[in-house]
Short mmCIF file of C-alpha atoms in Angstrom, two decimals:
data_model
loop_
_atom_site.label_atom_id
_atom_site.label_comp_id
_atom_site.label_asym_id
_atom_site.label_seq_id
_atom_site.Cartn_x
_atom_site.Cartn_y
_atom_site.Cartn_z
CA UNK I 1 36.87 -0.86 19.79
CA UNK I 2 39.79 -1.95 17.74
CA UNK I 3 40.09 -0.90 14.05
CA UNK I 4 40.22 -4.72 12.88
CA UNK I 5 37.18 -5.25 15.02
CA UNK I 6 35.41 -2.54 12.96
CA UNK I 7 36.40 -4.03 9.80
CA UNK I 8 35.41 -7.58 10.77
CA UNK I 9 31.95 -6.41 11.94
CA UNK I 10 31.56 -4.64 8.62
CA UNK I 11 32.47 -7.78 6.73
CA UNK I 12 29.80 -9.77 8.76
CA UNK I 13 27.28 -7.11 8.23
CA UNK I 14 28.07 -7.42 4.57
CA UNK I 15 27.17 -11.24 4.53
CA UNK I 16 23.89 -10.13 6.26
CA UNK I 17 22.95 -7.47 3.88
CA UNK I 18 23.76 -9.73 0.85
CA UNK I 19 21.45 -12.52 2.58
CA UNK I 20 18.65 -9.81 3.06
CA UNK I 21 18.86 -8.59 -0.61
CA UNK I 22 18.88 -12.56 -1.78
CA UNK I 23 15.90 -13.37 -0.03
CA UNK I 24 13.93 -10.37 -0.93
CA UNK I 25 14.94 -10.56 -4.51
CA UNK I 26 13.92 -14.30 -4.74
CA UNK I 27 10.56 -13.93 -2.81
CA UNK I 28 9.68 -10.79 -4.97
CA UNK I 29 10.83 -11.91 -8.33
CA UNK I 30 9.12 -15.37 -8.16
CA UNK I 31 5.84 -13.80 -6.99
CA UNK I 32 6.05 -11.08 -9.61
CA UNK I 33 6.61 -13.59 -12.40
CA UNK I 34 3.40 -15.77 -12.01
CA UNK I 35 4.53 -17.37 -8.81
CA UNK I 36 7.64 -18.54 -10.66
CA UNK I 37 5.92 -20.69 -13.11
CA UNK I 38 7.28 -19.08 -16.15
CA UNK I 39 10.77 -20.16 -17.71
CA UNK I 40 12.13 -16.77 -17.26
CA UNK I 41 11.20 -16.73 -13.54
CA UNK I 42 12.99 -20.14 -13.09
CA UNK I 43 16.10 -18.99 -14.76
CA UNK I 44 16.28 -15.77 -12.74
CA UNK I 45 15.57 -17.81 -9.64
CA UNK I 46 18.53 -20.36 -10.28
CA UNK I 47 20.82 -17.42 -10.97
CA UNK I 48 20.05 -15.65 -7.69
CA UNK I 49 20.09 -18.92 -5.91
CA UNK I 50 23.75 -19.43 -6.54
CA UNK I 51 24.30 -16.37 -4.28
CA UNK I 52 23.36 -18.26 -1.13
CA UNK I 53 26.18 -20.87 -1.13
CA UNK I 54 28.65 -18.29 -2.17
CA UNK I 55 27.68 -15.96 0.65
CA UNK I 56 28.07 -18.79 3.24
CA UNK I 57 31.38 -19.49 1.93
CA UNK I 58 32.16 -15.92 2.29
CA UNK I 59 30.76 -15.80 5.75
CA UNK I 60 32.99 -18.63 6.87
CA UNK I 61 36.08 -16.94 5.50
CA UNK I 62 35.22 -13.37 6.77
CA UNK I 63 34.10 -13.76 10.20
CA UNK I 64 36.47 -15.48 12.63
CA UNK I 65 34.02 -16.31 15.43
CA UNK I 66 31.86 -18.35 13.04
CA UNK I 67 31.54 -22.09 13.48
CA UNK I 68 34.58 -23.64 11.68
CA UNK I 69 32.24 -26.44 10.51
CA UNK I 70 29.50 -24.20 9.22
CA UNK I 71 30.23 -24.61 5.47
CA UNK I 72 30.48 -28.42 5.95
CA UNK I 73 27.15 -28.46 7.91
CA UNK I 74 25.68 -26.37 5.19
CA UNK I 75 26.58 -28.66 2.66
CA UNK I 76 25.53 -31.74 4.57
CA UNK I 77 22.11 -30.33 4.82
CA UNK I 78 22.10 -29.84 0.93
CA UNK I 79 23.31 -33.24 0.31
CA UNK I 80 20.07 -35.15 0.31
CA UNK I 81 18.67 -32.76 -2.50
CA UNK I 82 21.95 -33.25 -4.43
CA UNK I 83 21.52 -37.12 -4.07
CA UNK I 84 17.93 -36.47 -5.45
CA UNK I 85 19.41 -34.67 -8.48
CA UNK I 86 21.94 -37.60 -8.97
CA UNK I 87 18.92 -40.10 -9.02
CA UNK I 88 17.05 -37.91 -11.40
CA UNK I 89 20.00 -37.72 -13.78
CA UNK I 90 20.60 -41.52 -13.60
CA UNK I 91 16.84 -41.95 -14.40
CA UNK I 92 17.10 -40.05 -17.57
CA UNK I 93 19.34 -42.74 -19.01
CA UNK I 94 16.45 -45.12 -18.72
CA UNK I 95 13.57 -43.40 -20.33
CA UNK I 96 10.13 -45.25 -20.36
CA UNK I 97 8.38 -42.58 -22.61
CA UNK I 98 10.03 -42.40 -25.86
CA UNK I 99 9.46 -40.87 -29.36
CA UNK I 100 8.80 -42.75 -32.44
CA UNK I 101 8.17 -41.67 -36.11
CA UNK I 102 5.51 -43.68 -38.10
CA UNK I 103 4.38 -42.48 -41.52
CA UNK I 104 6.25 -39.17 -41.14
CA UNK I 105 4.38 -38.56 -37.88
CA UNK I 106 5.85 -38.52 -34.50
CA UNK I 107 4.31 -40.28 -31.55
CA UNK I 108 5.13 -40.91 -27.86
CA UNK I 109 5.04 -44.39 -26.83
CA UNK I 110 5.35 -46.15 -23.55
CA UNK I 111 8.11 -48.77 -23.28
CA UNK I 112 8.43 -50.68 -20.08
CA UNK I 113 11.82 -50.63 -18.36
CA UNK I 114 13.13 -53.15 -15.93
CA UNK I 115 15.71 -50.69 -14.34
CA UNK I 116 14.72 -49.66 -10.69
CA UNK I 117 15.27 -45.96 -11.48
CA UNK I 118 13.57 -44.53 -14.67
CA UNK I 119 12.39 -41.28 -15.92
CA UNK I 120 8.85 -40.96 -17.74
CA UNK I 121 9.24 -37.23 -18.52
CA UNK I 122 9.32 -36.41 -22.10
CA UNK I 123 11.62 -33.67 -21.44
CA UNK I 124 15.34 -34.15 -20.16
CA UNK I 125 15.31 -30.48 -18.96
CA UNK I 126 12.21 -30.25 -17.08
CA UNK I 127 13.44 -32.94 -14.36
CA UNK I 128 16.80 -31.23 -13.91
CA UNK I 129 15.32 -27.74 -13.66
CA UNK I 130 12.87 -28.98 -11.01
CA UNK I 131 15.55 -30.58 -9.01
CA UNK I 132 17.84 -27.32 -9.45
CA UNK I 133 14.77 -25.19 -8.14
CA UNK I 134 14.41 -27.22 -5.02
CA UNK I 135 18.14 -26.96 -4.33
CA UNK I 136 18.02 -23.12 -4.77
CA UNK I 137 14.99 -22.93 -2.31
CA UNK I 138 16.81 -25.09 0.27
CA UNK I 139 20.27 -23.21 -0.20
CA UNK I 140 18.62 -19.84 0.34
CA UNK I 141 16.82 -21.04 3.36
CA UNK I 142 19.78 -22.67 4.99
CA UNK I 143 22.03 -19.49 4.40
CA UNK I 144 19.44 -17.92 6.50
CA UNK I 145 19.83 -20.36 9.26
CA UNK I 146 23.58 -20.45 9.17
CA UNK I 147 24.52 -16.85 8.74
CA UNK I 148 22.10 -15.09 11.06
CA UNK I 149 22.40 -15.25 14.83
CA UNK I 150 20.06 -12.31 15.54
CA UNK I 151 16.29 -12.23 15.95
CA UNK I 152 16.49 -8.52 14.88
CA UNK I 153 18.02 -9.66 11.44
CA UNK I 154 15.26 -12.36 11.04
CA UNK I 155 12.60 -9.98 11.80
CA UNK I 156 13.74 -7.33 9.27
CA UNK I 157 13.92 -10.02 6.69
CA UNK I 158 10.56 -11.47 7.55
CA UNK I 159 8.77 -8.06 7.89
CA UNK I 160 10.01 -6.98 4.45
CA UNK I 161 8.93 -10.26 2.77
CA UNK I 162 5.55 -9.85 4.61
CA UNK I 163 5.40 -6.40 2.92
CA UNK I 164 6.13 -7.78 -0.44
CA UNK I 165 3.31 -10.38 0.03
CA UNK I 166 0.75 -7.69 1.19
CA UNK I 167 1.44 -5.40 -1.82
CA UNK I 168 0.78 -8.35 -4.13
CA UNK I 169 -2.37 -9.03 -2.11
CA UNK I 170 -3.54 -5.33 -2.39
CA UNK I 171 -2.92 -5.67 -6.22
CA UNK I 172 -5.06 -8.74 -6.39
CA UNK I 173 -7.80 -7.55 -4.46
CA UNK I 174 -7.98 -4.21 -6.52
CA UNK I 175 -7.45 -5.99 -9.75
CA UNK I 176 -10.21 -8.42 -8.99
CA UNK I 177 -12.57 -5.71 -8.11
CA UNK I 178 -11.92 -3.74 -11.29
CA UNK I 179 -12.59 -6.87 -13.26
CA UNK I 180 -16.03 -6.98 -11.98
CA UNK I 181 -16.84 -3.47 -13.10
CA UNK I 182 -18.61 -3.56 -16.40
CA UNK I 183 -16.73 -0.36 -17.67
CA UNK I 184 -13.28 -2.50 -17.41
CA UNK I 185 -13.99 -5.61 -19.47
CA UNK I 186 -10.93 -4.92 -21.43
CA UNK I 187 -8.61 -5.60 -18.53
CA UNK I 188 -6.29 -8.60 -19.48
CA UNK I 189 -6.14 -11.53 -16.99
CA UNK I 190 -3.64 -14.29 -16.59
CA UNK I 191 -6.30 -16.92 -16.29
CA UNK I 192 -9.81 -17.72 -15.35
CA UNK I 193 -8.74 -18.86 -11.99
CA UNK I 194 -5.91 -16.31 -11.25
CA UNK I 195 -5.31 -13.97 -8.35
CA UNK I 196 -2.82 -11.16 -8.39
CA UNK I 197 0.15 -12.42 -10.44
CA UNK I 198 -0.41 -16.08 -9.75
CA UNK I 199 -2.22 -18.10 -12.36
CA UNK I 200 -3.79 -20.35 -9.87
CA UNK I 201 -5.74 -18.58 -6.99
CA UNK I 202 -5.29 -21.61 -4.70
CA UNK I 203 -1.55 -21.39 -5.04
CA UNK I 204 -1.78 -17.61 -4.11
CA UNK I 205 -3.87 -18.63 -1.01
CA UNK I 206 -1.17 -21.17 0.09
CA UNK I 207 1.58 -18.53 -0.40
CA UNK I 208 -0.42 -15.93 1.51
CA UNK I 209 -1.11 -18.31 4.35
CA UNK I 210 2.71 -18.89 5.11
CA UNK I 211 3.20 -15.02 5.13
CA UNK I 212 0.12 -14.68 7.34
CA UNK I 213 1.78 -16.58 10.07
CA UNK I 214 5.03 -14.81 9.52
CA UNK I 215 3.21 -11.52 9.88
CA UNK I 216 1.68 -12.42 13.16
CA UNK I 217 5.17 -13.75 14.23
CA UNK I 218 7.00 -10.44 13.50
CA UNK I 219 4.00 -8.50 15.00
CA UNK I 220 4.34 -10.42 18.29
CA UNK I 221 7.89 -9.59 18.53
CA UNK I 222 7.33 -6.00 18.30
CA UNK I 223 6.45 -4.32 21.50
CA UNK I 224 2.76 -3.43 22.40
CA UNK I 225 1.86 0.23 22.09
CA UNK I 226 -1.08 1.17 24.52
CA UNK I 227 -1.71 4.62 23.09
CA UNK I 228 -3.57 4.59 19.90
CA UNK I 229 -1.48 7.30 18.21
CA UNK I 230 1.68 5.28 19.09
CA UNK I 231 0.15 2.12 18.24
CA UNK I 232 -0.74 3.12 14.55
CA UNK I 233 3.00 4.18 14.00
CA UNK I 234 4.32 1.07 15.41
CA UNK I 235 5.86 -2.01 13.74
CA UNK I 236 3.32 -4.13 15.44
CA UNK I 237 0.51 -2.18 13.74
CA UNK I 238 2.36 -2.51 10.34
CA UNK I 239 2.61 -6.29 10.58
CA UNK I 240 -0.85 -6.78 11.77
CA UNK I 241 -1.87 -4.58 8.67
CA UNK I 242 -0.05 -7.03 6.43
CA UNK I 243 -1.77 -9.91 7.96
CA UNK I 244 -5.04 -8.33 7.63
CA UNK I 245 -4.64 -7.82 3.98
CA UNK I 246 -3.18 -11.27 3.39
CA UNK I 247 -6.22 -12.73 5.33
CA UNK I 248 -8.63 -10.85 3.10
CA UNK I 249 -6.87 -12.25 -0.05
CA UNK I 250 -7.29 -15.79 1.30
CA UNK I 251 -10.95 -15.14 1.87
CA UNK I 252 -11.53 -13.98 -1.62
CA UNK I 253 -9.49 -16.58 -3.43
CA UNK I 254 -8.97 -19.66 -1.33
CA UNK I 255 -10.43 -23.12 -1.24
CA UNK I 256 -12.61 -23.87 1.78
CA UNK I 257 -9.79 -25.72 3.53
CA UNK I 258 -7.48 -22.77 2.97
CA UNK I 259 -9.96 -20.25 4.35
CA UNK I 260 -10.56 -22.55 7.44
CA UNK I 261 -6.85 -22.80 7.96
CA UNK I 262 -6.50 -18.95 7.63
CA UNK I 263 -9.18 -18.48 10.31
CA UNK I 264 -7.83 -21.09 12.69
CA UNK I 265 -4.22 -19.48 12.53
CA UNK I 266 -5.64 -16.08 13.08
CA UNK I 267 -7.75 -17.29 16.09
CA UNK I 268 -4.60 -18.99 17.68
CA UNK I 269 -2.52 -15.93 16.93
CA UNK I 270 -4.98 -13.69 18.76
CA UNK I 271 -4.90 -15.93 21.78
CA UNK I 272 -1.23 -15.75 21.73
CA UNK I 273 -1.39 -11.88 21.52
CA UNK I 274 -4.06 -11.80 24.40
CA UNK I 275 -1.50 -13.74 26.66
CA UNK I 276 1.20 -11.63 25.54
CA UNK I 277 -0.62 -8.43 26.35
CA UNK I 278 -2.11 -9.50 29.76
CA UNK I 279 -1.03 -6.49 31.98
CA UNK I 280 1.11 -8.74 34.21
CA UNK I 281 4.18 -7.27 35.89
CA UNK I 282 6.38 -8.98 33.47
CA UNK I 283 4.34 -7.99 30.20
CA UNK I 284 4.22 -4.36 31.39
CA UNK I 285 7.95 -4.29 32.15
CA UNK I 286 8.81 -5.74 28.83
CA UNK I 287 6.42 -3.61 26.73
CA UNK I 288 7.31 -0.35 28.58
CA UNK I 289 11.18 -1.13 28.63
CA UNK I 290 13.32 1.25 26.75
CA UNK I 291 10.74 4.14 26.52
CA UNK I 292 11.66 7.77 27.38
CA UNK I 293 8.47 8.38 29.47
CA UNK I 294 7.97 6.58 32.74
CA UNK I 295 5.28 3.92 33.09
CA UNK I 296 2.02 5.41 33.64
CA UNK I 297 0.27 5.23 37.02
CA UNK I 298 -2.90 3.58 35.64
CA UNK I 299 -0.94 0.98 33.45
CA UNK I 300 -3.32 -1.74 34.10
CA UNK I 301 -6.07 0.24 32.30
CA UNK I 302 -3.85 0.57 29.31
CA UNK I 303 -3.49 -3.19 28.81
CA UNK I 304 -7.19 -4.16 29.19
CA UNK I 305 -8.28 -2.48 25.91
CA UNK I 306 -5.92 -4.36 23.64
CA UNK I 307 -6.41 -7.51 25.71
CA UNK I 308 -10.16 -7.35 24.94
CA UNK I 309 -9.70 -6.70 21.39
CA UNK I 310 -7.44 -9.70 21.00
CA UNK I 311 -9.74 -12.06 22.87
CA UNK I 312 -12.81 -10.72 20.91
CA UNK I 313 -10.95 -11.33 17.60
CA UNK I 314 -9.94 -14.66 18.66
CA UNK I 315 -13.52 -15.70 19.48
CA UNK I 316 -14.78 -14.31 16.16
CA UNK I 317 -12.19 -16.14 14.22
CA UNK I 318 -12.72 -19.44 16.09
CA UNK I 319 -16.53 -19.19 15.45
CA UNK I 320 -15.82 -18.73 11.71
CA UNK I 321 -13.57 -21.56 11.73
CA UNK I 322 -15.95 -23.91 13.42
CA UNK I 323 -18.86 -22.75 11.29
CA UNK I 324 -16.94 -22.98 8.01
CA UNK I 325 -15.80 -26.57 8.87
CA UNK I 326 -19.28 -27.62 9.82
CA UNK I 327 -20.69 -26.29 6.62
CA UNK I 328 -18.03 -27.84 4.40
CA UNK I 329 -18.39 -31.16 6.14
CA UNK I 330 -22.25 -31.18 5.56
CA UNK I 331 -21.84 -30.22 1.77
CA UNK I 332 -20.74 -33.42 -0.01
CA UNK I 333 -19.78 -31.28 -3.07
CA UNK I 334 -17.00 -29.56 -1.31
CA UNK I 335 -15.85 -31.72 1.63
CA UNK I 336 -13.10 -29.07 2.43
CA UNK I 337 -11.27 -29.82 -0.96
CA UNK I 338 -13.59 -28.02 -3.78
CA UNK I 339 -15.19 -24.81 -3.85
CA UNK I 340 -18.53 -25.77 -5.58
CA UNK I 341 -19.16 -21.92 -6.13
CA UNK I 342 -16.26 -21.52 -8.42
CA UNK I 343 -16.99 -22.75 -12.04
CA UNK I 344 -13.38 -22.92 -12.99
CA UNK I 345 -12.44 -25.56 -10.40
CA UNK I 346 -12.13 -29.22 -10.81
CA UNK I 347 -14.89 -31.26 -9.48
CA UNK I 348 -14.44 -33.49 -6.27
CA UNK I 349 -15.32 -36.76 -8.26
CA UNK I 350 -12.64 -35.90 -10.74
CA UNK I 351 -10.09 -35.36 -8.22
CA UNK I 352 -10.92 -38.60 -6.53
CA UNK I 353 -10.66 -40.59 -9.85
CA UNK I 354 -7.13 -39.00 -10.60
CA UNK I 355 -5.96 -39.94 -7.14
CA UNK I 356 -7.33 -43.52 -7.67
CA UNK I 357 -5.46 -43.96 -10.84
CA UNK I 358 -2.29 -42.32 -9.33
CA UNK I 359 -2.32 -45.10 -6.61
CA UNK I 360 -2.10 -47.66 -9.52
CA UNK I 361 1.06 -45.92 -10.87
CA UNK I 362 2.53 -45.86 -7.39
CA UNK I 363 1.92 -49.65 -7.02
CA UNK I 364 3.84 -50.27 -10.12
CA UNK I 365 7.06 -48.32 -8.84
CA UNK I 366 6.81 -47.82 -5.15
CA UNK I 367 10.46 -47.48 -4.33
CA UNK I 368 11.81 -44.79 -6.81
CA UNK I 369 8.83 -43.75 -8.73
CA UNK I 370 8.67 -42.78 -12.37
CA UNK I 371 11.11 -39.84 -12.19
CA UNK I 372 10.95 -36.32 -11.30
CA UNK I 373 8.42 -34.12 -13.52
CA UNK I 374 7.07 -37.39 -14.92
CA UNK I 375 3.50 -37.50 -13.62
CA UNK I 376 1.83 -35.77 -16.55
CA UNK I 377 3.54 -37.83 -19.10
CA UNK I 378 3.14 -41.38 -17.57
CA UNK I 379 -0.30 -40.60 -16.29
CA UNK I 380 -1.42 -39.91 -19.95
CA UNK I 381 -0.89 -43.78 -20.52
CA UNK I 382 -2.22 -44.90 -17.17
CA UNK I 383 -5.44 -42.73 -16.63
CA UNK I 384 -8.80 -44.43 -17.05
CA UNK I 385 -11.10 -43.73 -19.96
CA UNK I 386 -13.57 -41.85 -17.71
CA UNK I 387 -11.01 -39.00 -17.27
CA UNK I 388 -10.98 -38.00 -20.96
CA UNK I 389 -8.33 -38.02 -23.45
CA UNK I 390 -6.21 -34.96 -22.00
CA UNK I 391 -3.51 -35.78 -19.71
CA UNK I 392 -3.92 -34.48 -16.19
CA UNK I 393 -0.91 -32.59 -14.89
CA UNK I 394 -1.37 -33.13 -11.21
CA UNK I 395 -3.09 -35.71 -8.81
CA UNK I 396 -4.20 -32.79 -6.75
CA UNK I 397 -2.10 -34.01 -3.90
CA UNK I 398 1.54 -33.16 -3.53
CA UNK I 399 1.97 -36.13 -1.32
CA UNK I 400 0.64 -38.50 -3.86
CA UNK I 401 2.57 -36.80 -6.71
CA UNK I 402 5.82 -36.91 -4.70
CA UNK I 403 5.53 -40.85 -4.19
CA UNK I 404 4.40 -41.36 -7.86
CA UNK I 405 7.36 -39.54 -9.19
CA UNK I 406 10.11 -40.25 -6.72
CA UNK I 407 8.71 -43.15 -4.70
CA UNK I 408 9.02 -43.83 -1.04
CA UNK I 409 12.75 -43.33 -1.28
CA UNK I 410 12.54 -39.77 -2.88
CA UNK I 411 9.97 -38.81 -0.21
CA UNK I 412 12.35 -40.01 2.54
CA UNK I 413 15.25 -38.17 1.08
CA UNK I 414 13.35 -34.95 0.82
CA UNK I 415 12.35 -35.19 4.50
CA UNK I 416 15.85 -35.82 6.01
CA UNK I 417 16.92 -32.17 6.30
CA UNK I 418 13.60 -30.63 7.64
CA UNK I 419 13.18 -33.65 9.87
CA UNK I 420 16.78 -33.16 11.32
CA UNK I 421 16.10 -29.53 12.03
CA UNK I 422 12.84 -30.14 13.65
CA UNK I 423 14.27 -32.76 15.97
CA UNK I 424 17.09 -30.51 16.79
CA UNK I 425 14.55 -27.84 17.84
CA UNK I 426 12.69 -30.14 19.95
CA UNK I 427 15.91 -31.26 21.59
CA UNK I 428 16.74 -27.64 22.54
CA UNK I 429 13.33 -27.14 24.43
CA UNK I 430 13.38 -23.60 23.73
CA UNK I 431 10.06 -22.45 22.27
CA UNK I 432 8.84 -18.98 21.60
CA UNK I 433 5.55 -17.81 20.62
CA UNK I 434 6.86 -16.16 17.39
CA UNK I 435 8.47 -19.49 16.38
CA UNK I 436 5.36 -21.33 17.23
CA UNK I 437 3.32 -19.02 14.92
CA UNK I 438 5.57 -19.51 12.12
CA UNK I 439 5.68 -23.31 12.46
CA UNK I 440 1.83 -23.23 12.71
CA UNK I 441 1.59 -21.55 9.21
CA UNK I 442 4.31 -24.01 7.84
CA UNK I 443 2.19 -26.89 9.20
CA UNK I 444 -1.01 -25.65 7.69
CA UNK I 445 0.43 -25.65 4.06
CA UNK I 446 2.11 -29.05 4.81
CA UNK I 447 -1.36 -30.47 5.54
CA UNK I 448 -2.81 -28.65 2.30
CA UNK I 449 -0.11 -30.70 0.61
CA UNK I 450 -1.92 -33.96 1.29
CA UNK I 451 -5.24 -32.69 -0.22
CA UNK I 452 -4.08 -30.16 -2.67
CA UNK I 453 -0.89 -29.26 -4.77
CA UNK I 454 0.51 -25.90 -3.42
CA UNK I 455 4.08 -27.01 -3.70
CA UNK I 456 3.73 -27.10 -7.53
CA UNK I 457 4.21 -23.31 -6.97
CA UNK I 458 7.78 -22.14 -6.78
CA UNK I 459 6.79 -19.17 -4.64
CA UNK I 460 5.14 -21.48 -2.22
CA UNK I 461 7.99 -23.79 -2.12
CA UNK I 462 10.52 -21.01 -1.34
CA UNK I 463 8.35 -19.21 1.24
CA UNK I 464 7.73 -22.64 2.97
CA UNK I 465 11.68 -23.09 3.27
CA UNK I 466 12.43 -19.52 4.33
CA UNK I 467 9.78 -19.32 7.11
CA UNK I 468 10.65 -22.84 8.32
CA UNK I 469 14.27 -22.09 8.65
CA UNK I 470 13.48 -18.64 10.21
CA UNK I 471 11.35 -20.46 12.75
CA UNK I 472 13.99 -22.89 13.68
CA UNK I 473 16.69 -20.22 13.91
CA UNK I 474 14.38 -18.04 15.86
CA UNK I 475 14.51 -20.09 18.69
CA UNK I 476 18.40 -20.85 18.36
CA UNK I 477 19.24 -17.08 17.91
CA UNK I 478 22.05 -15.84 20.29
CA UNK I 479 20.69 -12.31 20.21
CA UNK I 480 17.03 -12.29 21.37
#
């Protein structure tokens, strides 16, 4: 190899190492700092988010075999979110909730505005920060897609992110157990409905649901070890251990719908593992490839035990899924949306009233909505008397909140980039089991967005984008 080729390879590895560090820091810091809900976490997140576009620019400059249009494609994919930022900034010039002083007291009043684009947020900073957070999430995930071209690099990034999520899950389970012990009454807590470092247990469950699918995907990519002593030392075992811990945390903290989705994903994943481990000639050749020892004479017997374990686990998870779905359907107090055994949760009838009043908000401004981060402030003037005097911060549906704040136009703008990548993925007709499992976890959280508000958590939003772009790149990677 020529000296200049070594230098160029080192430069490319440098971009991948920077990408690796950037993704891990973003995932770890946001999860550590209350799921990214604190102002400090948001500030650090934006600071680290700047690294992604700089890294893509450096990658284009340093690596001669890169696509000459990669930077323009990257910016084109980000363009819808810059457009959303522009709409938000323009809306701030037309506020509908303004501050007035009467008798030396300050009040917020609602002033109708005929402009098609307005802002109902009291704060001018909160909408801009929200848009910047979204751009940082998308920029980081897109850098994964455009810089990497190897499944090995993607697996490394996903594996360490899954380990980070599993560590937080273990901490949450241990901490929750300690809080139940009478001798530990002095242990502080983030909130009554918190789990691990997340102030909302439902947000944690959505976060864990994404990395549950990613754990299964990375485990599937690792080769099957048929001997027990080799299996417990393998990458597949480590990934399955992460998946087990994340699954347990969802079972402990999630809503009925999140628990059902976790069981469904686990059941489907076990079926995929079963098919992948069936002792066919191709599977045996693939799993034993690269070993120092020869393939054993009784190789068929070696594959029977893991196959039986996977199909047995799939049956158990499928049974739990069906029973939980049936029980939730039969219980009108839950109906998949509310855990009636949790005294800190919002009742189902309250959620339905909030959504009903939110529809009236949407009907007034269906095209561009009331502006980013405006729901709480505008809803205070729109909510019915039966919901009390305190303003509700969310309609408990990300889909409803997105249309209320940004309208149909905002929803369409936000959907352009993921829809384009999804259609390109379908057009290539190259589907892998690992990519399927990642997209399955993405789809599950997307469905939650219709009946809950997981995307109000920055960690969930970031993880959603990272795993989605990894799934699309996984089936488009040059090195497989």
